[in-house]
Structure formats: structure tokens, C-alpha cells
Short mmCIF file of C-alpha atoms in Angstrom, two decimals:
data_model
loop_
_atom_site.label_atom_id
_atom_site.label_comp_id
_atom_site.label_asym_id
_atom_site.label_seq_id
_atom_site.Cartn_x
_atom_site.Cartn_y
_atom_site.Cartn_z
CA UNK A 1 83.73 90.21 98.24
CA UNK A 2 83.77 92.20 95.07
CA UNK A 3 81.62 94.61 96.70
CA UNK A 4 83.35 95.15 99.74
CA UNK A 5 86.56 95.51 97.48
CA UNK A 6 85.01 98.67 95.91
CA UNK A 7 84.52 100.26 99.35
CA UNK A 8 88.40 99.44 100.00
CA UNK A 9 89.37 100.90 96.87
CA UNK A 10 87.47 104.15 97.10
CA UNK A 11 90.37 105.92 98.91
CA UNK A 12 92.84 104.38 96.40
CA UNK A 13 93.71 107.13 94.13
CA UNK A 14 92.31 109.81 96.01
CA UNK A 15 95.54 111.32 96.22
CA UNK A 16 96.56 111.20 92.82
CA UNK A 17 93.21 112.45 91.73
CA UNK A 18 94.18 115.45 93.30
CA UNK A 19 97.75 115.83 93.00
CA UNK A 20 98.25 118.13 89.92
CA UNK A 21 95.31 120.18 90.33
CA UNK A 22 95.39 120.65 94.26
CA UNK A 23 98.22 119.36 96.44
CA UNK A 24 101.15 120.37 94.13
CA UNK A 25 99.95 124.02 93.81
CA UNK A 26 98.85 124.32 97.52
CA UNK A 27 102.43 122.84 98.77
CA UNK A 28 104.70 124.03 96.02
CA UNK A 29 105.61 120.54 95.18
CA UNK A 30 107.69 119.58 92.10
CA UNK A 31 106.42 116.46 89.70
CA UNK A 32 109.26 114.24 91.44
CA UNK A 33 108.07 115.48 94.66
CA UNK A 34 104.22 114.94 93.61
CA UNK A 35 105.23 111.34 92.39
CA UNK A 36 107.20 110.43 95.62
CA UNK A 37 104.44 111.37 97.73
CA UNK A 38 102.03 109.23 95.76
CA UNK A 39 104.29 106.45 95.53
CA UNK A 40 104.20 106.35 99.44
CA UNK A 41 101.18 104.48 99.20
CA UNK A 42 102.57 101.69 97.11
CA UNK A 43 105.74 101.87 99.20
CA UNK A 44 104.14 101.27 102.59
CA UNK A 45 102.17 98.43 100.64
CA UNK A 46 105.23 96.77 99.56
CA UNK A 47 106.68 96.80 103.09
CA UNK A 48 103.90 95.18 104.78
CA UNK A 49 102.44 92.83 102.33
CA UNK A 50 104.99 90.13 102.68
CA UNK A 51 104.08 89.60 106.25
CA UNK A 52 100.54 90.25 105.95
CA UNK A 53 99.87 87.96 102.97
CA UNK A 54 102.15 85.23 104.21
CA UNK A 55 100.19 85.32 107.19
CA UNK A 56 97.32 84.04 105.60
CA UNK A 57 98.94 80.63 105.39
CA UNK A 58 98.52 80.36 109.24
CA UNK A 59 95.73 82.28 110.06
CA UNK A 60 92.33 82.94 108.62
CA UNK A 61 92.79 85.39 105.87
CA UNK A 62 89.34 87.13 106.97
CA UNK A 63 91.07 88.42 110.22
CA UNK A 64 93.74 90.15 108.05
CA UNK A 65 91.42 91.52 105.76
CA UNK A 66 89.49 93.19 108.50
CA UNK A 67 91.96 94.85 110.16
CA UNK A 68 93.67 96.14 106.79
CA UNK A 69 90.30 97.30 105.79
CA UNK A 70 90.31 99.44 109.27
CA UNK A 71 93.67 100.78 108.85
CA UNK A 72 93.18 101.82 105.17
CA UNK A 73 90.04 103.82 106.00
CA UNK A 74 91.27 105.37 109.03
CA UNK A 75 94.67 106.41 107.21
CA UNK A 76 92.81 107.92 104.34
CA UNK A 77 90.62 110.15 106.70
CA UNK A 78 93.75 111.23 108.66
CA UNK A 79 95.32 112.61 105.44
CA UNK A 80 92.62 114.93 105.38
CA UNK A 81 92.70 116.07 109.03
CA UNK A 82 96.49 116.13 109.45
CA UNK A 83 98.49 116.27 106.51
CA UNK A 84 99.97 119.88 105.75
CA UNK A 85 103.09 119.17 103.20
CA UNK A 86 105.39 116.68 101.54
CA UNK A 87 106.59 114.92 104.63
CA UNK A 88 103.55 114.55 106.51
CA UNK A 89 101.54 113.54 103.48
CA UNK A 90 103.93 111.09 102.59
CA UNK A 91 104.20 109.45 105.91
CA UNK A 92 100.22 109.20 106.31
CA UNK A 93 99.83 107.96 102.73
CA UNK A 94 102.24 105.19 103.19
CA UNK A 95 100.21 104.19 106.41
CA UNK A 96 97.25 104.18 103.95
CA UNK A 97 99.10 101.83 101.52
CA UNK A 98 100.31 99.49 104.51
CA UNK A 99 96.65 99.11 105.29
CA UNK A 100 95.62 98.34 101.78
CA UNK A 101 98.36 95.52 101.93
CA UNK A 102 96.42 93.86 104.37
CA UNK A 103 92.97 94.32 102.12
CA UNK A 104 93.89 93.56 98.78
CA UNK A 105 95.77 90.17 98.35
CA UNK A 106 94.46 88.67 101.77
CA UNK A 107 91.10 89.45 100.14
CA UNK A 108 92.02 87.55 97.27
CA UNK A 109 93.39 84.57 99.41
CA UNK A 110 90.14 84.88 101.61
CA UNK A 111 88.07 84.21 98.48
CA UNK A 112 90.01 81.60 96.97
CA UNK A 113 90.24 79.51 99.89
CA UNK A 114 86.30 79.31 99.82
CA UNK A 115 85.77 78.48 96.15
CA UNK A 116 85.28 75.06 95.07
CA UNK A 117 88.06 73.19 93.73
CA UNK A 118 88.98 73.16 90.13
CA UNK A 119 89.75 76.16 87.61
CA UNK A 120 89.35 79.36 89.61
CA UNK A 121 90.60 81.83 87.18
CA UNK A 122 87.02 83.46 86.18
CA UNK A 123 86.51 84.07 89.65
CA UNK A 124 90.09 85.60 90.27
CA UNK A 125 89.83 87.80 87.14
CA UNK A 126 86.20 88.95 88.34
CA UNK A 127 87.93 90.06 91.60
CA UNK A 128 91.00 91.43 90.16
CA UNK A 129 89.11 93.28 87.40
CA UNK A 130 86.43 94.94 90.06
CA UNK A 131 89.72 96.63 91.17
CA UNK A 132 89.07 98.79 87.91
CA UNK A 133 85.56 99.75 88.86
CA UNK A 134 86.83 101.06 92.56
CA UNK A 135 89.88 102.99 91.08
CA UNK A 136 86.96 104.67 88.46
CA UNK A 137 85.01 105.15 91.60
CA UNK A 138 87.74 106.83 93.39
CA UNK A 139 88.68 108.88 90.81
CA UNK A 140 85.13 110.28 90.24
CA UNK A 141 84.21 110.70 93.74
CA UNK A 142 87.60 112.27 95.04
CA UNK A 143 87.61 114.94 92.08
CA UNK A 144 84.00 115.92 92.52
CA UNK A 145 84.33 116.28 96.15
CA UNK A 146 87.47 118.25 95.84
CA UNK A 147 86.19 120.52 93.11
CA UNK A 148 83.05 121.53 95.35
CA UNK A 149 84.17 121.03 98.94
CA UNK A 150 87.93 121.12 99.00
CA UNK A 151 90.44 118.34 98.68
CA UNK A 152 90.41 117.79 102.41
CA UNK A 153 86.56 116.82 102.20
CA UNK A 154 87.65 114.09 99.59
CA UNK A 155 89.77 112.20 101.91
CA UNK A 156 87.35 112.29 104.76
CA UNK A 157 84.81 110.74 102.54
CA UNK A 158 86.89 108.27 100.76
CA UNK A 159 88.15 107.14 104.10
CA UNK A 160 84.43 105.98 104.84
CA UNK A 161 84.64 103.46 102.00
CA UNK A 162 86.34 100.50 103.55
CA UNK A 163 83.34 100.11 105.86
CA UNK A 164 81.85 97.91 102.98
CA UNK A 165 84.77 95.30 103.34
CA UNK A 166 84.65 95.45 107.02
CA UNK A 167 80.89 94.42 106.66
CA UNK A 168 81.55 91.48 104.05
CA UNK A 169 84.30 90.41 106.48
CA UNK A 170 81.58 89.87 109.31
CA UNK A 171 79.07 88.31 106.77
CA UNK A 172 81.51 85.50 105.26
CA UNK A 173 82.16 82.23 107.50
CA UNK A 174 85.07 81.70 109.10
CA UNK A 175 87.97 79.30 108.03
CA UNK A 176 90.87 78.15 110.21
CA UNK A 177 94.01 77.10 107.72
CA UNK A 178 95.86 73.90 108.60
CA UNK A 179 98.80 74.36 111.19
CA UNK A 180 102.09 75.27 109.44
CA UNK A 181 105.22 75.43 111.11
CA UNK A 182 108.61 76.82 109.83
CA UNK A 183 109.78 80.58 109.03
CA UNK A 184 106.83 83.09 108.36
CA UNK A 185 108.70 84.65 105.56
CA UNK A 186 110.27 81.69 103.67
CA UNK A 187 110.08 82.78 99.54
CA UNK A 188 112.56 80.06 98.93
CA UNK A 189 110.10 77.59 97.52
CA UNK A 190 108.42 80.56 95.65
CA UNK A 191 111.69 81.57 93.86
CA UNK A 192 112.21 78.11 92.97
CA UNK A 193 108.91 78.06 91.15
CA UNK A 194 110.17 79.59 87.92
CA UNK A 195 106.69 79.51 86.16
CA UNK A 196 105.02 81.56 89.01
CA UNK A 197 107.97 83.94 89.04
CA UNK A 198 107.74 84.61 85.62
CA UNK A 199 104.05 86.02 86.01
CA UNK A 200 105.25 87.83 89.07
CA UNK A 201 107.89 89.67 87.19
CA UNK A 202 105.46 90.10 84.44
CA UNK A 203 102.93 91.68 87.08
CA UNK A 204 105.52 93.88 88.00
CA UNK A 205 105.91 95.51 84.46
CA UNK A 206 102.09 95.98 84.59
CA UNK A 207 102.08 97.79 88.09
CA UNK A 208 104.94 99.91 86.55
CA UNK A 209 102.94 101.14 83.88
CA UNK A 210 99.40 101.28 85.59
CA UNK A 211 100.51 103.18 88.82
CA UNK A 212 102.56 105.47 86.47
CA UNK A 213 99.76 106.61 84.17
CA UNK A 214 96.85 106.58 87.08
CA UNK A 215 99.45 108.98 89.26
CA UNK A 216 99.62 111.63 86.32
CA UNK A 217 96.18 110.85 84.26
CA UNK A 218 94.50 114.04 85.65
CA UNK A 219 97.78 115.77 85.16
CA UNK A 220 98.08 115.01 81.83
CA UNK A 221 94.53 115.74 80.86
CA UNK A 222 94.71 119.04 82.52
CA UNK A 223 97.56 119.89 80.24
CA UNK A 224 95.54 118.68 77.23
CA UNK A 225 92.65 120.96 78.27
CA UNK A 226 94.64 123.99 78.75
CA UNK A 227 96.74 123.66 75.61
CA UNK A 228 94.37 122.17 72.91
CA UNK A 229 90.94 122.73 74.68
CA UNK A 230 88.28 120.35 73.49
CA UNK A 231 84.69 119.87 74.34
CA UNK A 232 83.70 121.39 77.68
CA UNK A 233 82.21 118.19 78.76
CA UNK A 234 85.88 116.48 78.09
CA UNK A 235 87.10 117.12 81.71
CA UNK A 236 89.85 115.36 83.72
CA UNK A 237 86.88 113.75 85.71
CA UNK A 238 85.54 112.10 82.92
CA UNK A 239 88.33 110.98 81.27
CA UNK A 240 90.03 109.45 84.64
CA UNK A 241 86.67 107.72 85.25
CA UNK A 242 86.17 106.21 81.95
CA UNK A 243 89.93 105.31 81.86
CA UNK A 244 89.55 103.17 84.83
CA UNK A 245 86.23 101.88 84.18
CA UNK A 246 86.83 100.04 80.99
CA UNK A 247 89.64 98.47 82.64
CA UNK A 248 87.31 95.80 84.06
CA UNK A 249 85.90 94.44 80.72
CA UNK A 250 89.55 94.82 79.24
CA UNK A 251 91.14 92.67 82.14
CA UNK A 252 88.17 89.96 82.07
CA UNK A 253 88.40 89.91 77.95
CA UNK A 254 92.23 89.48 78.46
CA UNK A 255 91.97 86.51 80.77
CA UNK A 256 89.49 84.99 78.16
CA UNK A 257 91.94 85.54 75.43
CA UNK A 258 94.61 83.83 77.80
CA UNK A 259 92.30 80.75 78.13
CA UNK A 260 91.92 80.59 74.54
CA UNK A 261 94.87 81.70 72.66
CA UNK A 262 97.43 80.78 75.52
CA UNK A 263 98.35 82.54 78.46
CA UNK A 264 101.97 83.77 77.69
CA UNK A 265 100.87 84.52 73.93
CA UNK A 266 98.05 86.74 74.99
CA UNK A 267 100.04 88.51 77.74
CA UNK A 268 102.82 89.14 75.22
CA UNK A 269 100.66 90.67 72.61
CA UNK A 270 98.81 93.00 75.20
CA UNK A 271 101.91 94.11 76.42
CA UNK A 272 103.59 95.04 73.20
CA UNK A 273 100.41 97.00 72.26
CA UNK A 274 100.25 98.74 75.44
CA UNK A 275 103.83 99.95 74.92
CA UNK A 276 103.03 101.12 71.17
CA UNK A 277 100.22 102.97 72.40
CA UNK A 278 101.97 105.08 75.15
CA UNK A 279 104.65 106.04 72.50
CA UNK A 280 101.79 107.03 70.25
CA UNK A 281 100.13 109.33 73.02
CA UNK A 282 103.59 110.99 74.04
CA UNK A 283 104.46 111.56 70.42
CA UNK A 284 100.96 113.19 69.91
CA UNK A 285 100.94 115.12 73.23
CA UNK A 286 99.83 118.50 71.16
CA UNK A 287 97.54 116.82 69.05
CA UNK A 288 93.80 117.58 68.91
CA UNK A 289 91.87 116.75 72.17
CA UNK A 290 89.75 114.32 70.43
CA UNK A 291 92.45 112.36 69.15
CA UNK A 292 94.31 111.98 72.35
CA UNK A 293 91.13 111.08 74.30
CA UNK A 294 90.78 108.09 71.79
CA UNK A 295 94.22 107.04 72.26
CA UNK A 296 93.57 107.17 76.31
CA UNK A 297 90.73 104.91 75.63
CA UNK A 298 92.44 102.27 73.94
CA UNK A 299 95.31 102.82 76.44
CA UNK A 300 92.59 102.37 78.93
CA UNK A 301 92.02 99.15 77.40
CA UNK A 302 95.69 97.85 76.75
CA UNK A 303 97.01 98.76 80.16
CA UNK A 304 94.87 96.47 82.23
CA UNK A 305 94.04 93.75 79.82
CA UNK A 306 97.12 91.54 81.20
CA UNK A 307 96.42 92.01 84.80
CA UNK A 308 93.61 89.10 85.36
CA UNK A 309 95.70 86.85 83.17
CA UNK A 310 98.95 87.56 85.15
CA UNK A 311 97.29 87.32 88.36
CA UNK A 312 95.40 84.03 87.59
CA UNK A 313 98.28 82.71 85.89
CA UNK A 314 100.49 83.03 89.12
CA UNK A 315 97.56 81.73 91.16
CA UNK A 316 97.58 78.49 89.21
CA UNK A 317 101.27 78.14 89.36
CA UNK A 318 101.48 78.27 93.02
CA UNK A 319 101.64 75.27 95.24
CA UNK A 320 98.68 75.01 97.58
CA UNK A 321 100.77 75.00 100.65
CA UNK A 322 102.71 78.12 99.48
CA UNK A 323 100.04 80.11 97.97
CA UNK A 324 100.16 82.93 100.63
CA UNK A 325 103.92 83.19 100.20
CA UNK A 326 103.22 83.52 96.46
CA UNK A 327 100.42 85.87 96.56
CA UNK A 328 102.69 87.83 98.97
CA UNK A 329 105.68 88.18 96.35
CA UNK A 330 103.34 88.79 93.79
CA UNK A 331 102.31 92.04 95.45
CA UNK A 332 105.39 92.92 96.67
CA UNK A 333 107.10 93.14 93.15
CA UNK A 334 104.02 94.71 91.83
CA UNK A 335 103.75 97.40 94.36
CA UNK A 336 106.98 97.89 94.64
CA UNK A 337 107.39 98.56 90.76
CA UNK A 338 104.27 100.84 91.26
CA UNK A 339 106.23 103.01 93.62
CA UNK A 340 108.94 103.11 91.00
CA UNK A 341 106.68 104.11 88.26
CA UNK A 342 104.83 106.94 90.19
CA UNK A 343 108.17 108.11 91.37
CA UNK A 344 110.09 107.55 88.25
CA UNK A 345 107.45 109.23 85.76
CA UNK A 346 107.54 112.39 87.87
CA UNK A 347 111.37 112.53 87.55
CA UNK A 348 110.97 112.01 83.92
CA UNK A 349 108.40 115.06 83.91
CA UNK A 350 110.57 117.35 85.74
CA UNK A 351 113.67 116.54 83.72
CA UNK A 352 111.90 117.32 80.16
CA UNK A 353 110.15 120.58 81.24
CA UNK A 354 107.69 119.81 83.78
CA UNK A 355 103.75 119.53 83.69
CA UNK A 356 103.21 122.40 81.31
CA UNK A 357 105.63 120.93 78.70
CA UNK A 358 104.90 118.47 75.75
CA UNK A 359 108.38 117.25 75.97
CA UNK A 360 107.87 116.59 79.57
CA UNK A 361 104.73 114.27 78.85
CA UNK A 362 106.76 112.70 75.90
CA UNK A 363 109.58 111.41 78.26
CA UNK A 364 106.73 110.08 80.62
CA UNK A 365 105.10 107.95 78.04
CA UNK A 366 108.41 106.50 77.02
CA UNK A 367 109.36 105.60 80.36
CA UNK A 368 105.93 104.01 80.71
CA UNK A 369 106.43 102.15 77.06
CA UNK A 370 109.79 101.07 78.21
CA UNK A 371 108.62 99.46 81.80
CA UNK A 372 105.78 97.32 80.21
CA UNK A 373 108.26 96.29 77.34
CA UNK A 374 110.17 94.43 79.99
CA UNK A 375 107.33 92.24 80.68
CA UNK A 376 107.56 89.98 77.78
CA UNK A 377 110.94 89.17 78.39
CA UNK A 378 110.11 88.08 81.88
CA UNK A 379 107.63 85.69 80.47
CA UNK A 380 110.30 84.21 77.94
CA UNK A 381 112.59 83.62 80.77
CA UNK A 382 110.13 81.66 82.78
CA UNK A 383 109.04 79.66 79.83
CA UNK A 384 112.70 78.88 78.96
CA UNK A 385 113.71 77.37 82.53
CA UNK A 386 110.31 75.87 83.19
CA UNK A 387 110.80 71.97 82.94
CA UNK A 388 107.07 71.25 83.18
CA UNK A 389 107.12 70.26 86.55
CA UNK A 390 106.13 72.24 89.67
CA UNK A 391 108.53 72.46 92.57
CA UNK A 392 107.35 70.69 95.60
#
């Protein structure tokens, strides 16, 4: 399942990896338009995931996963063939996000349905943290292909990646959920589960920060190289790849810290640290490249370190009969705020001077810091309202 997910994630940041250097100049887009186009992926995901993930409470999640993977791959390739500007690009990229809505959380549901009873937090964390390796490969492959053969080729090739999950779906055994009646989109039991809801809202803050920095990481380092120089090997390709890949051990270690020191405490410390690092990067946007590279690598550790702990906490807090609906709300909130993070940081960049302005990047990182700083508040709210009993 983790290997299949790497294939499904190969298209994930193909647009973001080529946004500042290729797509915005080619189509004359502002940062706000570029951010909005990138957020189309998260928006399409947000619209589809409530139905597709909740559906896994009624049919085998493997079926949803298979269909979502196919749609994701076809839509990514279609971007390379048919996208000609802001509107066509946004619509097609939204379809790719819609397909991924059937590929990520339904994949987690397909995995957890097949795990033995007991604590599954390490398996869930391995699955969620492999997300980071997939994103790193997406950054790497998309930029190398675009630089050598054009950005359209990057979309053609990364669109083939989801075939790996299609093969994984064909290899795992089928499983039929117990028959279930009632409305498909019934989130009332999830909203009543304040413990799970706290993790869901915290995940939303995490996604706002994560998608915001992923959308503009290549653009920011392009600014650094243009104004501060630095070693020739310290390219946007290398920086974005390293930033994404170190997320996997960070997420695993973050969950281990949560198991040892307490989930709320560990997540809160990570979120506050991440906000501080974001502010440090923004305030030092004109510092030497080596210092910014160091700060970005630290940020690459703090941004994802709460991800596995948040998702594992949500999964543990969810009641078994409403796990699909809980996963659906988790993803809906997360990717809804992902879309807001990509667009909001683009707007901030335009307001404060654009991609070639240090003040523009300062405001971007202030927005990111403010977003993640809201996460601990959600956890405090959940703890104060949690009576110690899970809702039935």
C-alpha cells in the first residue's frame, strides 16, 4: 500500500513544482491566480472526499481506491495535453484532486480494514509519512522533466504513476463491509465526537501550512538564488526534494514522541516550533543562502512532524462504525484549508510586492505561521470539552 501510494503521489505537486518557473510566466499569471490554480487540486479533493471516503463504510474501500487512482492519473496526463491557461488549468487540476480524493483516505481505510486488532498508530504513521517520500519524488521528477523536455512532459510522465496503486489494488484481497443503513453523508456522530474533532481541526491547521509552503517552495528558492546566489548545487530541485523527503522521518518521530510524551503535548510543541521557524525564514528572506537552506531544512522537519500524530489520534478517537465518515471529515477539513493555504499565500505575495520582493515572502511566512498557530487552540478546545467517554 505504501509503494502504491508513492505512485499515486507522483502527480501531486507537478503543478506547484512548475508554477513559478514555467506556468506563471507562460500564461502571465499573478501569484494569486497561480495559488488559486494550485489550490484547485485541494478544492476538487475537498468536494469529493466526503462522499468517496464515507462510501467506504458501505463498499470495499479497495474499489474506491482503484477508481480514484485511475481518475487521478488520467487527469494529470490531460493537464499536459489540454491545459492552455488559468481556467482550463484550474478545471483539469481540480479533476486530478477529485481523483486523489478516492486514492488517499480510502487507501488508509483499505489498509486499516486489513490490519489486526490493536494499536495501529505505527502502521497509520508509516502510510501517512510515506506521503512525504511520494511528494519528494513528485518534486524531483516534475522539475527534472520540465527543465529538460518542457513542463507538459512532466505531466505526461507523472500521470503514469498511479498505475502502481492500481496494481496494489489488484493484489490485495477483497473485503466486504457489514451492511449499513441510513444516510450516506451523516456527520452528526463525528461532530459529536469532540476528541476526534480536535484532531481534525488541528489537521486543518497543519494542511494550511503544509500546502502553502509546498505551493511556493520552488518560487521562494528561485528568489533566494536570484538575489543571494549560493552554491551552484543548491538548486530549487534539490531543496524541494530534500524538504519533502525529510518529512517522512519527521512524521514518524513526531508520532513516537506523541506515544511517549502524550499526543496533545507533542503536537502543540511541534506546531509552536513550526510557527517560530516560519517567522525566522520570513524575517531573514535576504540572508545568505546557506542560512536560509538550514532554516528550510528545519522547517521541513517541523511542518510534517505533527501529521502522523494527528491522523493516528483521529483514527484512534473515531468509533468503528463511523470511521469512514470520520476519515471523510478529516480530509474535507484538511484539504479545504489546504486550498485556502495555497491561495491565501499567493494573495499575500501579491499584496506585499510579488515573487521578487523580500517583503512579499515575509508576509507569506507570517500567514503560514499564523495558520499553524491556530492548531494548539483546537486541541485545547477539544481537551476541555472531552469528558473521557467516546460518543456512541
